[in-house]
Amino acid sequence: MSVLGGEQSMAATVTDPSVGAGREPIRRVLIANRGEIAVRIAATLRRLGVASVVVRAPDEAPDAPHVLAGDRAIALRRTGERSPYLDVEQLVAIAGAEGCDAVHPGYGFLAERDDAAQAFVDAGIRWIGPTPEAIALLGDKSAAKRTAIAGDVPVVPGLDADELTEEGVRAFAQEHGLPVLLKAAAGGGGKGMRRVDELGQVPDAVGAARREAEAAFGRGDLLVERLVEPARHVEVQVAADHHGAAVAIGERECSLQRRHQKLLEESPAPGLSDATRRRLHDAAVRLATTSGYRNLGTVEFLVEAPDAAADPDAPGIYFLEMNARLQVEHPVTELVHRLDLVELQLRIAEGVPLAVLLPDGGVGGDHVARGHAIEARICAERTVGTSFLPAVGTVVAYREPAGVGVRVDSGITTGSVVSTAFDPMLMKVIAFGADREQARERLVAALAELAVLGVETNAAFLRRLLGHPDVVAARTTTTLLERLLADEEAGPALREPPAAERARAAVALAAAERLALGGTADAGFGDADGWRVGRRAATRLAWRDGEDEPLVTTVRPTDDGGLEVALDDGEARVVRAHAVAGPADDLVLRVVQDGDEATWRRVPDGEWRWLHGPTGTVAWRPEPARAAGAAAGSGSLEAPLPGVVLAVRTPAGTRVAAGETVVVLESMKMELDVSAPRDGVVAHVDVAVGDHVQRGQVLAAVEEEDEA
């Protein structure tokens, strides 16, 4: 993890960690998490001289980055829990056996469980986070809203009946109007949330939200709220000590979301008036005080967009929820406030007063932000038509971006296996600048430099999103991204690289294949392409990309040492290419095309060829040979990703319409409907609930009625 060239520290502001504590300093910490957050926590502990113990699942490599980051690593046993990282009894036993006097849960489901916090407290192990009582209170959205109302914090109109029924949702929607939003009463991260635009959607939305909530949080109770849009999602970082003091440490803009999950976050939130910023900070502190909160937390708000607000200088603000833990996007706050929030958590847990920890900001006042920071969440993700689905695979090559103002919090390295067992987020790339535009430009450049080969990611998509005029101008709302993706012009431009970029990468692929096969610039008798009298022989290869789109490349050496490359049998262009370094299975080459010289890296992974260059990372595979009758029929429903079958909605013999859900899959904590490709009859269903399926596996088939 790099932070502006070096680790950040609060050491200058903490004069005596034991002041007012009444507790012993923390000596040894169990990091009860994995991936980039475990690496991040371990870095702070190492700098502070605090020993760390990390854990790993049975199917994780012993040399995974988070395992190597700790001073000691313990292998978890597989038990009845879906993930051993949620096995509280086992984690408490490990902490006790290893002599840990504290545990840091990171973020995620364990950090949101009050029973986990209580189990560690009962074992005499400090929980670096809020009290179990605060987690229980604020983790329940209904109870949190009641607490907000008690603290004079404005809330969104909603219904939080103990047993929210379909009839109750319909009645609320008829009274308050559509659209409405269903939300899991427990947890966060966008799980168990469904938007309802029409009353006819209520049954499916309630069922899906309840199933997802039960799978993620172990409880399926829901609440419903009026959907406030257009609006911005702005959250306030708060800190509260064990002496009754609470303070707001700036805010973050988190409006760019998809499926209620954040993609880009920044601090400070752009375009807020001083008065609105103060209202948000004060409301967040009131909630923390009213709930008896301790340690760090994040209070999330909806802020009316300027176009929707009666007074743009005083827009309405509405409490959403409070996340009683460290947030994924905490690095942007760290960069603009010159703080290490993990260290701050540790010191608060030791009992140090905020007056000692934050003397520059002052308890109850602003800790002034300087500069601007933007974070991009890099997820293992692939594009299929208009959908974004989790991706899996092994990282065959990896390079982090570097440079002034660039920070990377990563949990992967070359050789890391990305599976459906864990969340798809791989890392975070954060850029800091003197102002927002400098931070944005640095992040765009960093995402172009990032190379993750072997697993598809959303890095290129986020780079294009950062260049959209609305994002450049900070005109962001919670519905902006979904609106852009639905637009006939903007959607494809965001999801897919420009044709010129794709062509440039395809030319580099053709050149790389020739060099990897042993071809040279001055093709002769020994070359793989075959020298002959007259015009030189051409090599023609057919490819498919990740969306199964075809590509044909034809390469022919020229007499002057160049390469004549044609794409899809179109007009040929002359390029020059030479190997810079590496063997054929990890080739670095320089390619000059259209007067521009660029470096590309080509790494094969089975049948795939992964390429990284100035236009980002792409992958192609040779066109597969199709034996007669071997291909799945046009009415086949194939699994778009590995996962588990949650439901079979339409048994064999059922008439279905195009787009109607046939099978529901779950993968990487996400529910996915697999729909009928056309009107017809379900001819057969080849899976059952609970089955584990692989990408491309046939789930069912829909045939036209006269075929059935």
XYZ file of C-alpha atoms in Angstrom:
708
model
C 0.000 0.000 0.000
C 1.469 3.330 -1.031
C 0.267 6.614 0.456
C 1.672 9.658 -1.318
C 5.090 8.098 -1.196
C 4.950 7.041 2.437
C 2.789 5.949 5.351
C 0.612 8.556 7.017
C 0.782 8.991 10.760
C -1.079 10.712 13.567
C 2.000 10.428 15.754
C 2.482 14.181 15.908
C -0.979 14.683 17.377
C -0.911 11.832 19.892
C 1.357 13.010 22.678
C 0.610 10.224 25.163
C -1.592 7.286 24.092
C -2.435 6.462 27.695
C -3.734 9.912 28.637
C -7.165 9.571 30.218
C -7.380 6.004 29.029
C -7.726 3.940 32.150
C -6.771 1.045 29.880
C -3.558 -0.661 28.886
C -2.228 0.112 25.401
C -3.139 -2.487 22.785
C -0.234 -4.857 22.110
C -1.500 -7.594 19.780
C -4.452 -7.477 17.352
C -6.368 -10.196 15.543
C -7.333 -8.913 12.079
C -10.581 -10.792 11.486
C -10.854 -10.051 7.783
C -9.091 -10.601 4.469
C -8.098 -8.870 1.249
C -7.154 -5.238 0.929
C -8.611 -4.119 4.270
C -6.558 -6.702 6.183
C -3.413 -5.501 4.361
C -4.379 -1.904 5.150
C -4.890 -2.563 8.880
C -1.678 -4.591 9.151
C 0.338 -1.695 7.679
C -0.811 0.695 10.410
C -0.235 -1.855 13.171
C 3.287 -2.519 11.918
C 4.083 1.197 11.870
C 2.802 1.559 15.426
C 4.769 -1.455 16.651
C 1.604 -3.430 17.426
C 1.757 -7.155 16.636
C -0.836 -8.569 14.231
C -2.387 -12.008 13.733
C -4.174 -12.681 10.443
C -6.397 -15.560 9.372
C -7.074 -17.293 6.076
C -9.796 -19.565 4.739
C -8.918 -23.181 3.873
C -9.103 -22.459 0.133
C -6.910 -19.344 0.288
C -3.224 -19.523 -0.559
C -0.717 -19.311 2.323
C 1.109 -16.587 0.391
C -1.962 -14.398 -0.229
C -1.100 -10.705 0.324
C -3.190 -10.353 3.469
C -1.657 -13.519 4.925
C 1.869 -12.244 4.354
C 0.956 -8.823 5.768
C 0.534 -10.116 9.324
C 3.194 -11.057 11.850
C 1.529 -14.438 12.271
C -1.082 -16.285 10.189
C -3.593 -18.927 11.288
C -5.564 -21.191 8.953
C -9.289 -21.245 9.628
C -11.288 -24.474 9.677
C -14.343 -24.887 7.492
C -17.406 -25.163 9.723
C -21.144 -24.730 9.338
C -20.842 -21.019 8.538
C -21.000 -20.048 4.864
C -17.624 -18.378 5.365
C -15.126 -19.211 8.112
C -14.536 -15.465 8.429
C -17.996 -15.304 10.029
C -17.322 -18.122 12.503
C -17.273 -15.997 15.644
C -16.575 -18.876 18.042
C -13.529 -19.939 16.040
C -12.221 -16.377 15.723
C -12.565 -15.729 19.459
C -10.733 -18.980 20.198
C -7.883 -18.005 17.868
C -7.600 -14.547 19.434
C -7.402 -16.076 22.913
C -4.917 -18.776 21.934
C -2.674 -16.220 20.192
C -2.667 -13.817 23.129
C -4.475 -11.027 21.271
C -5.813 -8.265 23.487
C -7.881 -6.681 20.684
C -9.616 -7.551 17.408
C -10.200 -5.402 14.328
C -13.084 -6.689 12.185
C -12.319 -4.470 9.188
C -15.545 -3.876 7.304
C -18.145 -6.264 6.024
C -20.604 -8.604 7.647
C -18.586 -9.503 10.748
C -18.095 -5.826 11.617
C -21.875 -5.360 11.532
C -22.686 -8.178 13.978
C -23.364 -7.136 17.544
C -23.135 -10.769 18.688
C -19.580 -10.923 17.329
C -18.574 -7.771 19.184
C -20.198 -9.068 22.372
C -18.435 -12.441 22.113
C -15.031 -10.771 21.966
C -15.890 -8.383 24.796
C -17.076 -11.307 26.929
C -13.744 -13.023 26.268
C -11.865 -9.967 27.541
C -10.713 -8.921 24.062
C -11.218 -5.318 23.000
C -13.346 -4.746 19.910
C -11.788 -1.962 17.819
C -15.064 -0.371 16.835
C -18.364 0.658 18.399
C -19.985 -1.094 21.344
C -22.196 -4.154 20.739
C -25.181 -2.083 21.864
C -24.469 0.609 19.236
C -24.025 -1.988 16.498
C -27.360 -3.584 17.407
C -29.154 -0.232 17.563
C -27.752 1.272 14.369
C -27.540 -1.962 12.403
C -31.315 -2.149 12.494
C -32.490 0.525 10.050
C -35.851 0.834 11.767
C -34.323 1.395 15.210
C -31.735 3.731 13.682
C -34.487 5.878 12.159
C -36.246 6.106 15.517
C -32.955 7.156 17.117
C -32.431 9.774 14.411
C -35.882 11.217 15.038
C -35.087 11.384 18.761
C -31.935 13.328 17.907
C -33.808 15.789 15.674
C -32.185 14.344 12.538
C -34.492 14.516 9.470
C -35.471 11.135 7.980
C -37.083 9.848 4.770
C -40.797 9.009 5.130
C -41.135 5.253 5.426
C -42.813 2.254 6.988
C -40.973 -0.080 9.347
C -43.677 -2.475 10.437
C -42.412 -5.492 12.344
C -43.794 -7.765 9.627
C -43.760 -5.789 6.395
C -46.096 -7.511 3.949
C -46.801 -7.113 0.256
C -50.102 -5.499 1.192
C -48.292 -3.061 3.474
C -45.894 -2.057 0.688
C -48.795 -1.511 -1.723
C -50.666 0.587 0.815
C -47.606 2.730 1.524
C -46.938 3.229 -2.197
C -50.554 4.227 -2.828
C -50.398 6.774 -0.001
C -46.937 8.248 -0.671
C -46.590 7.596 -4.396
C -44.166 5.622 -6.542
C -41.313 4.871 -6.791
C -40.513 3.379 -3.405
C -37.458 1.540 -2.136
C -37.442 -1.745 -0.218
C -34.507 -2.131 2.164
C -33.255 -4.893 4.416
C -33.680 -3.759 8.010
C -30.245 -5.205 8.817
C -26.853 -4.721 7.202
C -25.786 -2.535 4.304
C -23.724 -2.600 1.126
C -26.785 -2.468 -1.111
C -27.857 -5.998 -0.160
C -31.577 -6.626 0.155
C -32.569 -3.451 -1.699
C -35.118 -3.299 -4.503
C -36.707 -0.352 -6.293
C -40.432 -0.570 -7.060
C -41.801 1.581 -9.901
C -45.111 -0.212 -10.422
C -47.475 -1.939 -8.008
C -47.245 -5.121 -10.063
C -43.538 -5.376 -9.159
C -44.246 -5.620 -5.425
C -44.426 -9.452 -5.026
C -41.177 -10.155 -6.895
C -39.376 -7.215 -5.254
C -40.395 -8.246 -1.736
C -39.399 -11.854 -2.378
C -36.011 -10.973 -3.888
C -35.173 -8.399 -1.208
C -36.138 -10.811 1.572
C -34.087 -13.683 0.102
C -31.037 -11.493 -0.396
C -31.344 -10.071 3.116
C -31.622 -13.531 4.654
C -28.599 -14.767 2.687
C -26.485 -11.748 3.602
C -27.576 -10.933 7.158
C -29.444 -13.979 8.445
C -32.734 -12.099 8.730
C -35.245 -11.142 6.076
C -37.225 -8.298 7.675
C -37.659 -5.248 5.457
C -38.714 -1.628 5.526
C -40.029 0.577 2.736
C -39.284 4.256 2.079
C -40.311 6.909 -0.380
C -37.586 7.148 -3.000
C -36.046 10.614 -2.931
C -34.735 11.494 -6.379
C -32.906 13.145 -7.860
C -30.653 13.264 -4.842
C -27.033 13.062 -3.812
C -25.574 10.504 -1.413
C -23.362 12.349 1.066
C -21.951 10.710 4.176
C -20.240 12.212 7.203
C -17.300 10.599 8.992
C -17.750 10.811 12.762
C -15.519 9.913 15.684
C -16.690 9.521 19.275
C -14.544 8.757 22.310
C -15.251 7.066 25.638
C -15.513 10.427 27.396
C -18.706 11.711 25.746
C -17.112 13.755 22.950
C -18.032 13.397 19.271
C -16.743 15.176 16.175
C -17.377 15.206 12.425
C -14.267 14.650 10.295
C -15.484 15.937 6.960
C -17.821 14.306 4.464
C -17.701 12.177 1.322
C -19.683 12.263 -1.908
C -20.809 8.733 -2.841
C -23.516 9.379 -5.440
C -22.023 7.363 -8.295
C -23.576 3.976 -7.594
C -24.913 0.958 -9.412
C -27.360 -1.473 -7.770
C -27.024 0.715 -4.646
C -23.309 -0.101 -4.461
C -20.773 2.705 -4.601
C -18.216 2.849 -7.411
C -16.526 6.242 -7.017
C -16.228 8.290 -3.822
C -14.641 11.644 -3.133
C -13.913 14.100 -0.354
C -14.829 16.807 0.259
C -18.278 16.622 -1.364
C -18.182 19.189 -4.186
C -20.625 22.064 -4.458
C -21.967 22.064 -0.896
C -22.550 25.454 0.673
C -20.908 26.067 4.026
C -24.358 26.125 5.616
C -25.374 22.740 4.157
C -22.046 21.212 5.131
C -22.542 22.453 8.694
C -26.110 21.054 8.807
C -24.842 17.635 7.715
C -21.980 17.616 10.207
C -24.175 18.768 13.083
C -26.866 16.191 12.311
C -24.264 13.414 12.194
C -22.811 14.439 15.551
C -26.294 14.605 17.084
C -27.016 11.067 15.930
C -23.711 9.780 17.323
C -24.402 11.473 20.643
C -28.030 10.346 20.848
C -27.078 6.723 20.170
C -24.222 6.710 22.701
C -21.782 5.902 19.910
C -18.079 5.111 20.403
C -15.171 4.891 17.930
C -15.504 5.663 14.200
C -18.707 5.496 12.175
C -20.311 6.960 9.082
C -23.691 8.703 8.962
C -25.212 8.561 5.487
C -27.608 11.164 4.086
C -29.603 11.892 0.982
C -29.227 15.515 -0.082
C -31.729 16.964 -2.535
C -30.150 17.686 -5.900
C -30.050 21.403 -6.806
C -32.710 20.951 -9.516
C -35.107 19.305 -7.055
C -34.544 21.577 -4.061
C -36.838 24.532 -3.422
C -33.750 26.422 -2.229
C -30.525 25.139 -3.884
C -28.477 26.819 -1.149
C -30.438 24.961 1.546
C -31.432 21.589 0.065
C -33.346 19.060 2.104
C -31.224 16.446 3.887
C -32.510 13.039 4.998
C -30.857 10.447 7.208
C -30.372 7.083 5.479
C -28.427 4.897 7.887
C -25.330 4.782 10.049
C -22.559 2.316 9.284
C -21.068 1.334 12.617
C -17.625 0.487 11.270
C -14.776 1.673 9.105
C -15.937 2.408 5.543
C -14.479 1.101 2.288
C -14.004 4.708 1.177
C -12.112 5.839 4.290
C -8.875 6.584 2.330
C -10.282 9.761 0.755
C -10.956 11.137 4.235
C -7.471 10.122 5.356
C -5.836 11.957 2.463
C -7.668 15.283 2.756
C -7.530 15.347 6.574
C -3.970 13.995 6.962
C -5.111 11.252 9.329
C -4.721 7.516 9.714
C -8.247 6.416 10.625
C -7.162 2.925 11.654
C -4.747 4.464 14.147
C -7.525 6.755 15.335
C -9.743 3.694 15.898
C -6.986 2.009 17.872
C -6.341 5.041 20.094
C -10.044 5.573 20.806
C -10.314 1.896 21.781
C -7.434 2.503 24.195
C -9.480 5.277 25.785
C -7.556 8.310 24.504
C -9.781 11.446 24.421
C -10.501 13.129 21.098
C -9.224 16.376 22.578
C -5.781 14.744 22.581
C -6.161 12.965 19.257
C -7.551 15.880 17.216
C -6.269 19.104 18.775
C -6.114 20.887 15.405
C -9.780 20.268 14.659
C -11.074 20.670 18.169
C -13.805 18.535 19.665
C -17.146 19.512 18.135
C -15.509 21.553 15.367
C -14.319 20.910 11.818
C -11.110 19.068 11.116
C -10.373 21.180 8.036
C -10.012 19.407 4.676
C -7.097 20.319 2.439
C -7.054 19.325 -1.208
C -9.299 16.741 -2.843
C -9.283 12.936 -3.112
C -11.245 10.499 -5.297
C -11.407 6.707 -4.890
C -12.268 4.045 -7.464
C -13.383 0.599 -6.323
C -11.822 -1.991 -8.612
C -14.019 -5.076 -8.828
C -13.671 -8.388 -10.632
C -16.401 -7.734 -13.143
C -17.221 -8.406 -16.776
C -19.697 -6.815 -19.150
C -22.378 -8.985 -20.743
C -24.650 -6.875 -22.911
C -26.155 -4.333 -20.529
C -25.263 -6.328 -17.398
C -22.200 -6.212 -15.173
C -21.468 -9.623 -13.696
C -18.803 -10.828 -11.242
C -15.731 -12.310 -12.927
C -13.469 -15.112 -11.737
C -10.021 -16.372 -12.648
C -6.362 -16.323 -11.675
C -4.320 -13.119 -11.853
C -1.559 -13.989 -14.327
C 0.090 -10.553 -14.257
C -0.345 -7.513 -12.033
C 1.060 -3.993 -11.887
C -0.067 -1.176 -9.625
C -0.059 2.448 -10.750
C 2.324 4.833 -9.048
C 3.154 8.512 -9.082
C 2.522 11.712 -7.186
C -0.786 11.685 -5.344
C -1.608 8.036 -6.120
C -2.426 5.455 -3.453
C -3.381 1.816 -3.937
C -5.006 -0.368 -1.269
C -4.837 -3.856 -2.760
C -5.500 -7.416 -1.685
C -4.184 -9.222 -4.770
C -0.925 -10.033 -6.506
C 0.200 -12.183 -9.401
C -1.123 -15.679 -8.776
C -4.138 -14.589 -6.704
C -7.230 -16.683 -7.365
C -10.484 -14.727 -7.633
C -13.485 -16.955 -6.950
C -17.163 -16.564 -6.167
C -16.493 -17.340 -2.501
C -15.747 -13.710 -1.600
C -16.762 -10.162 -2.460
C -15.653 -9.127 -5.985
C -13.805 -5.978 -4.841
C -10.079 -6.508 -5.424
C -8.573 -3.153 -4.537
C -9.051 0.591 -4.382
C -7.141 3.171 -6.411
C -7.163 6.621 -4.838
C -5.823 9.903 -6.196
C -5.152 13.107 -4.252
C -4.720 16.572 -5.714
C -4.663 20.232 -4.818
C -8.200 20.469 -6.236
C -10.860 18.163 -7.646
C -9.758 18.387 -11.267
C -6.170 17.488 -10.453
C -7.342 14.528 -8.387
C -9.654 13.393 -11.210
C -6.913 13.625 -13.844
C -4.490 11.703 -11.659
C -7.059 8.965 -11.057
C -7.795 8.655 -14.791
C -4.072 8.237 -15.477
C -3.677 5.745 -12.617
C -6.542 3.563 -13.873
C -4.962 3.485 -17.340
C -1.686 2.344 -15.785
C -3.283 -0.351 -13.599
C -2.751 -3.819 -15.084
C -4.735 -6.824 -13.863
C -4.390 -9.663 -16.368
C -6.266 -12.931 -15.996
C -9.408 -11.473 -14.396
C -11.707 -8.925 -15.978
C -12.197 -5.740 -13.933
C -14.206 -2.529 -14.110
C -11.113 -0.278 -14.269
C -11.635 0.797 -17.894
C -15.338 1.420 -17.264
C -14.515 3.677 -14.303
C -11.893 5.512 -16.355
C -14.509 6.282 -19.007
C -17.029 7.274 -16.326
C -14.548 9.740 -14.836
C -14.355 11.414 -18.251
C -18.102 11.880 -18.689
C -19.075 15.594 -18.751
C -21.519 15.240 -15.839
C -18.822 13.651 -13.665
C -16.196 16.164 -14.739
C -18.580 18.970 -13.753
C -19.581 17.199 -10.482
C -23.240 16.991 -11.540
C -23.676 13.619 -9.863
C -26.784 12.063 -8.328
C -27.674 8.558 -7.165
C -29.568 7.934 -10.424
C -27.052 9.457 -12.842
C -25.162 6.265 -13.631
C -28.261 4.134 -14.196
C -29.697 6.868 -16.425
C -26.500 7.021 -18.460
C -26.325 3.246 -18.819
C -29.923 3.170 -20.091
C -29.221 5.876 -22.681
C -28.825 4.531 -26.232
C -25.674 6.575 -26.851
C -24.139 7.104 -23.419
C -24.626 3.499 -22.256
C -22.544 1.748 -24.939
C -19.913 4.511 -24.743
C -19.438 3.760 -21.040
C -19.636 -0.037 -21.219
C -17.446 -0.531 -24.270
C -14.140 0.980 -25.373
C -14.226 3.299 -28.400
C -13.808 1.511 -31.721
C -10.422 3.191 -32.251
C -9.130 1.877 -28.896
C -10.362 -1.638 -29.670
C -8.689 -1.539 -33.082
C -5.428 -0.313 -31.599
C -5.413 -3.167 -29.089
C -6.305 -5.702 -31.803
C -3.357 -4.572 -33.921
C -1.084 -4.973 -30.898
C -2.523 -8.477 -30.364
C -1.731 -9.454 -33.957
C 1.819 -8.133 -33.661
C 2.325 -9.852 -30.315
C 1.148 -13.205 -31.683
C 3.647 -13.000 -34.520
C 6.525 -12.116 -32.198
C 5.518 -14.828 -29.727
C 5.616 -17.400 -32.531
C 9.221 -16.472 -33.268
C 8.669 -14.086 -36.148
C 11.132 -11.211 -36.641
C 10.970 -7.897 -38.374
C 13.054 -9.196 -41.308
C 11.021 -12.318 -42.023
C 13.084 -15.056 -43.669
C 13.200 -18.760 -44.407
C 13.059 -19.763 -40.734
C 10.016 -17.720 -39.774
C 6.826 -19.370 -38.630
C 4.758 -17.551 -41.250
C 6.737 -19.133 -44.116
C 8.853 -17.122 -46.569
C 8.129 -17.658 -50.243
C 9.006 -16.203 -53.635
C 6.711 -13.258 -54.325
C 4.481 -11.696 -51.703
C 5.058 -13.040 -48.211
C 2.597 -15.388 -46.594
C -0.054 -13.987 -44.271
C -1.157 -15.374 -40.915
C -4.916 -15.180 -40.443
C -6.456 -15.866 -37.014
C -10.053 -15.628 -35.793
C -10.717 -14.533 -32.196
C -13.552 -13.969 -29.709
C -13.567 -11.415 -26.891
C -15.146 -11.711 -23.443
C -18.589 -10.869 -24.848
C -18.099 -13.454 -27.596
C -17.744 -10.742 -30.241
C -15.688 -11.931 -33.255
C -12.405 -10.483 -34.461
C -10.269 -11.543 -37.433
C -6.606 -10.502 -37.636
C -4.410 -10.955 -40.703
C -0.667 -10.265 -40.448
C 1.826 -10.160 -43.326
C 5.511 -9.092 -43.077
C 6.625 -6.265 -45.339
C 9.906 -6.070 -47.216
C 11.144 -3.153 -45.084
C 10.792 -5.013 -41.777
C 7.308 -3.909 -40.816
C 4.016 -5.736 -40.435
C 0.924 -5.300 -42.553
C -2.068 -5.842 -40.246
C -5.682 -6.050 -41.349
C -8.649 -6.355 -38.987
C -11.849 -8.165 -39.906
C -10.520 -8.457 -43.481
C -10.574 -4.686 -43.830
C -7.923 -2.313 -45.105
C -4.424 -3.191 -43.915
C -2.216 -0.779 -41.986
C 1.557 -0.975 -41.663
C 3.001 -1.108 -38.154
C 6.374 -1.862 -36.639
C 6.817 -4.058 -33.592
C 9.706 -5.477 -31.631
C 10.039 -7.393 -28.385
C 11.369 -5.379 -25.465
C 11.570 -8.050 -22.791
C 10.184 -11.335 -21.611
C 9.608 -14.805 -23.033
C 6.748 -15.707 -25.337
C 4.478 -16.394 -22.353
C 5.016 -12.905 -20.866
C 5.990 -10.678 -23.745
C 6.603 -6.935 -23.554
C 6.627 -5.301 -26.976
C 6.809 -1.867 -28.520
C 4.359 -1.191 -31.314
C 4.412 1.831 -33.615
C 1.119 2.436 -35.380
C -0.190 5.627 -36.951
C 2.960 7.421 -35.837
C 2.360 6.604 -32.175
C 4.696 4.312 -30.223
C 3.367 2.410 -27.216
C 4.357 -0.429 -24.920
C 2.105 -3.482 -24.626
C 2.309 -6.571 -22.441
C 0.927 -9.893 -23.642
C 0.373 -12.805 -21.249
C -1.370 -16.039 -22.292
C -3.745 -17.711 -19.845
C -4.909 -21.021 -21.221
C -6.677 -20.224 -24.463
C -6.935 -16.516 -23.616
C -4.462 -13.820 -24.655
C -4.369 -10.944 -22.172
C -3.041 -7.614 -23.362
C -2.364 -4.424 -21.442
C -1.410 -1.136 -23.039
C -2.299 2.549 -23.200
C -5.986 1.769 -23.877
C -6.277 -0.524 -20.852
C -6.583 -4.293 -20.480
C -8.291 -6.556 -23.006
C -8.511 -10.287 -23.662
C -9.233 -12.458 -26.687
C -9.273 -16.199 -27.288
C -9.022 -18.129 -30.560
C -12.328 -18.818 -32.259
C -13.372 -22.223 -30.899
C -13.934 -25.024 -33.366
C -17.630 -25.898 -33.396
C -18.393 -29.531 -34.023
C -21.722 -30.259 -35.674
C -24.442 -30.406 -33.042
C -22.000 -29.571 -30.250
C -23.097 -26.009 -29.677
C -25.915 -25.170 -27.330
C -29.188 -24.370 -29.063
C -30.329 -20.796 -29.588
C -32.967 -21.308 -26.921
C -30.494 -22.489 -24.287
C -30.087 -20.586 -21.049
C -26.438 -20.714 -20.000
C -25.007 -19.618 -16.666
C -23.305 -16.238 -17.238
C -21.054 -16.829 -14.218
C -20.274 -19.507 -11.628
C -22.757 -19.619 -8.786
C -25.451 -21.451 -6.847
C -29.024 -22.021 -8.032
C -31.361 -20.130 -5.682
C -34.637 -20.796 -7.454
C -36.188 -22.422 -10.510
C -39.164 -20.233 -11.390
C -40.550 -22.118 -14.393
C -40.573 -25.929 -14.549
C -40.448 -27.839 -17.822
C -43.594 -27.465 -19.886
C -44.286 -23.888 -18.725
C -45.079 -21.237 -21.354
C -42.824 -18.189 -20.903
C -42.378 -14.795 -22.545
C -39.050 -13.372 -23.630
C -37.358 -11.814 -20.601
C -39.285 -13.848 -18.054
C -37.105 -15.280 -15.265
C -36.502 -19.025 -15.510
C -33.629 -19.579 -13.047
C -32.215 -17.396 -10.249
C -28.488 -17.654 -9.425
C -26.454 -16.291 -6.513
C -22.785 -15.396 -6.905
C -20.473 -13.118 -4.922
C -23.379 -12.041 -2.700
C -25.404 -10.936 -5.737
C -28.681 -12.348 -7.022
C -29.026 -12.744 -10.796
C -32.087 -13.596 -12.889
C -31.468 -15.790 -15.959
C -34.295 -15.036 -18.373
C -35.951 -16.672 -21.350
C -34.290 -15.553 -24.606
C -37.594 -15.720 -26.526
C -41.278 -16.572 -26.243
C -41.901 -20.284 -26.029
C -42.106 -23.314 -23.774
C -39.499 -24.461 -21.235
C -38.403 -27.708 -22.889
C -36.207 -28.880 -20.023
C -34.556 -27.656 -16.813
C -31.143 -29.178 -16.108
C -30.497 -27.815 -12.593
C -32.127 -27.833 -9.171
C -32.074 -25.471 -6.192
C -28.724 -25.718 -4.406
C -26.753 -26.877 -7.444
C -23.353 -25.286 -8.037
C -22.965 -24.310 -11.680
C -20.066 -23.122 -13.808
C -19.974 -20.285 -16.319
C -21.412 -21.473 -19.630
C -23.247 -24.454 -18.138
C -26.670 -25.046 -19.691
C -29.390 -24.404 -17.110
C -32.511 -24.892 -19.220
C -33.859 -24.528 -22.748
C -36.783 -22.601 -24.183
C -38.207 -23.748 -27.516
C -40.865 -22.326 -29.747
C -44.179 -24.082 -29.221
C -44.121 -25.856 -32.583
C -40.627 -27.209 -31.711
C -41.649 -28.541 -28.308
